[in-house]
């Protein structure tokens, strides 16, 4: 496993005129559209370093500019090969933008690049500081379901609902805390890249990001679960 580098350098050559393209989407010599550079990730697609606190406005601007330049309509009269490249790159552009514009998906993506995070590895345990609240929550949920199944009285159901609503607020605020924590670690990551921190230091930060993401996904599931239960009542 290797930590990602700050910049991606590619030694590709234009398929049409053989000039060096340095991974650009268009050949600097003849202007022809180029296939995606080998090993290019979503950051490289936008010509960005693998930083996490990237400017939303810059990203959006780049997205609109590239959408226009790569748009299949502009290649309607080009060769079959160029038309296909325009379709491929447009689809890649949309995936890259969807991922990078979201601060959480961006961190998940960065970790997945170095194999630190895999889809479907989501079975989580309750964070220790929330154990008691999770326990109480599950009790209230059980009671509410029982009350509902037995056609329980309105007063009892209202009491349980109030309890669940307050639990929901509590977990929503925990979620906001975790998001702030994630933003903090993201800034540390960028600082580590800026100071060319060694691989061990970067790996340590990634492990923390992974831990924060696990906690986040656990709490988000709780919030969604309570929301669903309340909607069903
Ligand atoms: Zn060329």
Coordinates of C-alpha atoms and ligand atoms in Angstrom, one line a residue:
X1 CA 0.0 0.0 0.0
X2 CA 1.4 3.4 -0.9
X3 CA 0.1 6.8 0.2
X4 CA -1.1 8.9 -2.7
X5 CA 1.3 11.5 -4.1
X6 CA 0.5 15.2 -4.3
X7 CA 0.7 15.4 -8.0
X8 CA 0.2 12.9 -10.8
X9 CA 2.7 13.0 -13.6
X10 CA 2.0 11.1 -16.7
X11 CA 4.1 10.5 -19.8
X12 CA 1.4 10.0 -22.3
X13 CA 1.6 10.9 -26.0
X14 CA -1.1 12.2 -28.3
X15 CA -2.7 9.3 -30.3
X16 CA -2.9 11.7 -33.3
X17 CA 0.4 13.7 -33.5
X18 CA 2.5 11.9 -30.8
X19 CA 3.3 15.1 -28.9
X20 CA 3.6 14.7 -25.1
X21 CA 0.3 15.5 -23.5
X22 CA 1.3 15.3 -19.8
X23 CA -2.1 13.8 -19.1
X24 CA -4.1 16.7 -20.4
X25 CA -7.6 16.1 -21.8
X26 CA -6.6 17.8 -25.0
X27 CA -3.3 17.6 -26.9
X28 CA -1.4 20.8 -26.3
X29 CA 0.0 20.5 -29.9
X30 CA -2.9 19.5 -32.1
X31 CA -5.9 20.0 -29.7
X32 CA -7.3 16.5 -30.2
X33 CA -9.3 15.0 -27.3
X34 CA -7.2 12.4 -25.4
X35 CA -8.1 9.2 -23.6
X36 CA -8.0 9.2 -19.8
X37 CA -4.4 9.0 -18.6
X38 CA -3.5 5.6 -17.1
X39 CA -3.8 5.7 -13.3
X40 CA -5.5 9.1 -13.3
X41 CA -7.8 9.5 -10.4
X42 CA -10.7 12.0 -9.9
X43 CA -8.4 14.6 -8.5
X44 CA -6.0 14.3 -11.4
X45 CA -9.0 14.5 -13.8
X46 CA -9.6 18.0 -12.5
X47 CA -5.8 18.7 -12.5
X48 CA -5.9 19.0 -8.7
X49 CA -3.6 17.6 -6.0
X50 CA -5.1 15.1 -3.6
X51 CA -6.2 17.7 -1.1
X52 CA -9.4 17.6 0.9
X53 CA -10.2 21.2 1.5
X54 CA -10.4 22.1 -2.1
X55 CA -12.5 25.2 -3.0
X56 CA -16.0 24.4 -3.9
X57 CA -16.2 27.3 -6.3
X58 CA -13.1 26.3 -8.2
X59 CA -14.3 22.8 -8.5
X60 CA -17.7 23.9 -9.9
X61 CA -16.1 26.3 -12.3
X62 CA -13.7 23.6 -13.6
X63 CA -16.7 21.2 -13.9
X64 CA -18.7 23.6 -16.0
X65 CA -15.7 24.4 -18.2
X66 CA -14.8 20.8 -18.8
X67 CA -18.5 19.8 -19.4
X68 CA -18.5 22.2 -22.2
X69 CA -15.2 21.3 -23.7
X70 CA -15.9 17.5 -23.5
X71 CA -19.5 17.7 -24.5
X72 CA -20.5 15.0 -27.1
X73 CA -22.4 17.6 -29.1
X74 CA -19.1 19.2 -30.0
X75 CA -17.8 15.9 -31.5
X76 CA -20.9 15.1 -33.6
X77 CA -18.8 15.5 -36.7
X78 CA -15.5 14.1 -35.4
X79 CA -14.2 10.6 -35.9
X80 CA -15.8 7.6 -34.2
X81 CA -12.8 7.4 -31.9
X82 CA -13.1 11.0 -30.8
X83 CA -16.9 10.7 -30.3
X84 CA -16.3 7.7 -28.0
X85 CA -13.6 9.5 -26.1
X86 CA -16.0 12.4 -25.5
X87 CA -18.6 10.1 -24.1
X88 CA -16.1 8.3 -21.9
X89 CA -14.6 11.4 -20.5
X90 CA -18.0 13.1 -19.9
X91 CA -19.1 10.1 -17.9
X92 CA -15.8 10.1 -15.9
X93 CA -16.2 13.9 -15.4
X94 CA -19.7 13.4 -13.9
X95 CA -18.5 10.7 -11.6
X96 CA -15.5 12.7 -10.5
X97 CA -17.6 15.8 -9.8
X98 CA -20.3 13.9 -7.9
X99 CA -17.6 12.4 -5.6
X100 CA -15.3 15.4 -5.1
X101 CA -18.0 18.0 -4.4
X102 CA -19.2 16.1 -1.3
X103 CA -16.7 16.4 1.6
X104 CA -17.5 13.0 3.0
X105 CA -17.5 11.2 -0.4
X106 CA -14.2 13.0 -1.1
X107 CA -12.5 11.5 2.0
X108 CA -14.0 8.1 1.3
X109 CA -12.6 8.3 -2.2
X110 CA -9.1 9.4 -1.1
X111 CA -9.0 6.4 1.3
X112 CA -10.3 4.0 -1.3
X113 CA -7.4 5.1 -3.6
X114 CA -4.9 3.6 -1.2
X115 CA -7.1 0.6 -0.4
X116 CA -7.9 1.8 3.1
X117 CA -11.6 1.8 2.6
X118 CA -13.7 -0.8 0.8
X119 CA -17.4 -0.8 -0.2
X120 CA -19.5 -3.0 1.9
X121 CA -17.2 -2.9 4.9
X122 CA -19.8 -1.2 6.9
X123 CA -20.7 -3.4 9.9
X124 CA -20.0 -1.1 12.8
X125 CA -20.1 -1.2 16.5
X126 CA -21.5 1.6 18.6
X127 CA -19.0 4.2 19.5
X128 CA -18.2 3.8 23.3
X129 CA -19.4 7.4 24.1
X130 CA -22.8 6.6 22.6
X131 CA -23.3 3.1 24.0
X132 CA -25.8 4.1 26.7
X133 CA -27.8 6.3 24.4
X134 CA -27.9 3.6 21.7
X135 CA -29.1 1.1 24.3
X136 CA -31.9 3.5 25.4
X137 CA -32.8 4.2 21.9
X138 CA -33.2 0.5 21.0
X139 CA -35.4 0.1 24.1
X140 CA -37.7 2.9 23.0
X141 CA -37.8 1.6 19.5
X142 CA -38.9 -1.8 20.8
X143 CA -41.5 -0.3 23.0
X144 CA -42.9 1.8 20.2
X145 CA -43.1 -1.2 17.9
X146 CA -44.9 -3.3 20.6
X147 CA -47.3 -0.5 21.4
X148 CA -48.1 -0.2 17.8
X149 CA -48.5 -3.9 17.3
X150 CA -50.9 -4.2 20.2
X151 CA -52.8 -1.0 19.3
X152 CA -51.4 0.7 22.4
X153 CA -53.0 3.7 23.9
X154 CA -52.3 7.2 22.4
X155 CA -50.7 8.6 25.5
X156 CA -48.1 5.9 25.7
X157 CA -47.3 6.2 22.0
X158 CA -47.0 10.0 22.3
X159 CA -44.6 9.6 25.2
X160 CA -42.4 7.2 23.2
X161 CA -42.5 9.5 20.2
X162 CA -41.3 12.4 22.3
X163 CA -38.4 10.2 23.6
X164 CA -37.4 9.1 20.1
X165 CA -37.5 12.7 18.8
X166 CA -35.2 13.8 21.5
X167 CA -32.9 10.9 20.7
X168 CA -33.0 11.9 17.1
X169 CA -31.9 15.4 17.9
X170 CA -29.1 14.1 20.1
X171 CA -27.8 11.9 17.3
X172 CA -28.1 14.6 14.8
X173 CA -25.9 16.8 16.9
X174 CA -23.4 14.0 17.3
X175 CA -23.4 13.7 13.5
X176 CA -22.6 17.4 13.2
X177 CA -19.8 16.9 15.7
X178 CA -18.3 14.1 13.6
X179 CA -18.6 16.2 10.5
X180 CA -16.6 18.9 12.2
X181 CA -14.0 16.4 13.3
X182 CA -13.8 15.1 9.7
X183 CA -13.2 18.6 8.5
X184 CA -10.4 19.0 11.1
X185 CA -8.6 15.8 10.0
X186 CA -9.1 16.9 6.4
X187 CA -7.2 20.1 7.1
X188 CA -4.5 18.1 8.8
X189 CA -4.2 15.9 5.7
X190 CA -3.7 18.9 3.5
X191 CA -1.1 20.4 5.9
X192 CA 0.7 17.1 5.8
X193 CA 0.8 17.2 2.0
X194 CA 2.0 20.8 2.0
X195 CA 4.8 19.9 4.3
X196 CA 5.7 16.7 2.4
X197 CA 5.1 14.6 5.5
X198 CA 6.4 11.0 5.1
X199 CA 4.3 8.0 4.3
X200 CA 4.0 6.9 7.9
X201 CA 2.6 10.3 9.0
X202 CA 0.2 10.3 6.2
X203 CA -1.0 6.8 6.9
X204 CA -1.6 7.7 10.5
X205 CA -3.9 10.6 9.3
X206 CA -5.7 8.2 6.9
X207 CA -6.3 5.7 9.7
X208 CA -7.9 8.5 11.7
X209 CA -10.1 9.5 8.8
X210 CA -11.2 5.9 8.4
X211 CA -12.1 5.7 12.1
X212 CA -14.1 9.0 11.9
X213 CA -15.9 7.8 8.8
X214 CA -16.9 4.5 10.5
X215 CA -18.3 6.4 13.4
X216 CA -20.1 8.8 11.0
X217 CA -21.7 5.9 9.1
X218 CA -22.9 4.3 12.4
X219 CA -24.5 7.5 13.7
X220 CA -26.0 8.3 10.3
X221 CA -27.7 4.9 10.3
X222 CA -29.1 5.5 13.7
X223 CA -30.5 8.9 12.6
X224 CA -32.1 7.4 9.5
X225 CA -33.5 4.4 11.5
X226 CA -35.2 6.7 14.0
X227 CA -36.5 9.0 11.3
X228 CA -38.0 6.0 9.5
X229 CA -39.6 4.7 12.6
X230 CA -41.1 8.1 13.4
X231 CA -42.5 8.5 9.9
X232 CA -44.1 5.1 10.2
X233 CA -46.0 5.9 13.4
Ligands
LIG1 ZN1 -1.7 15.9 -30.8

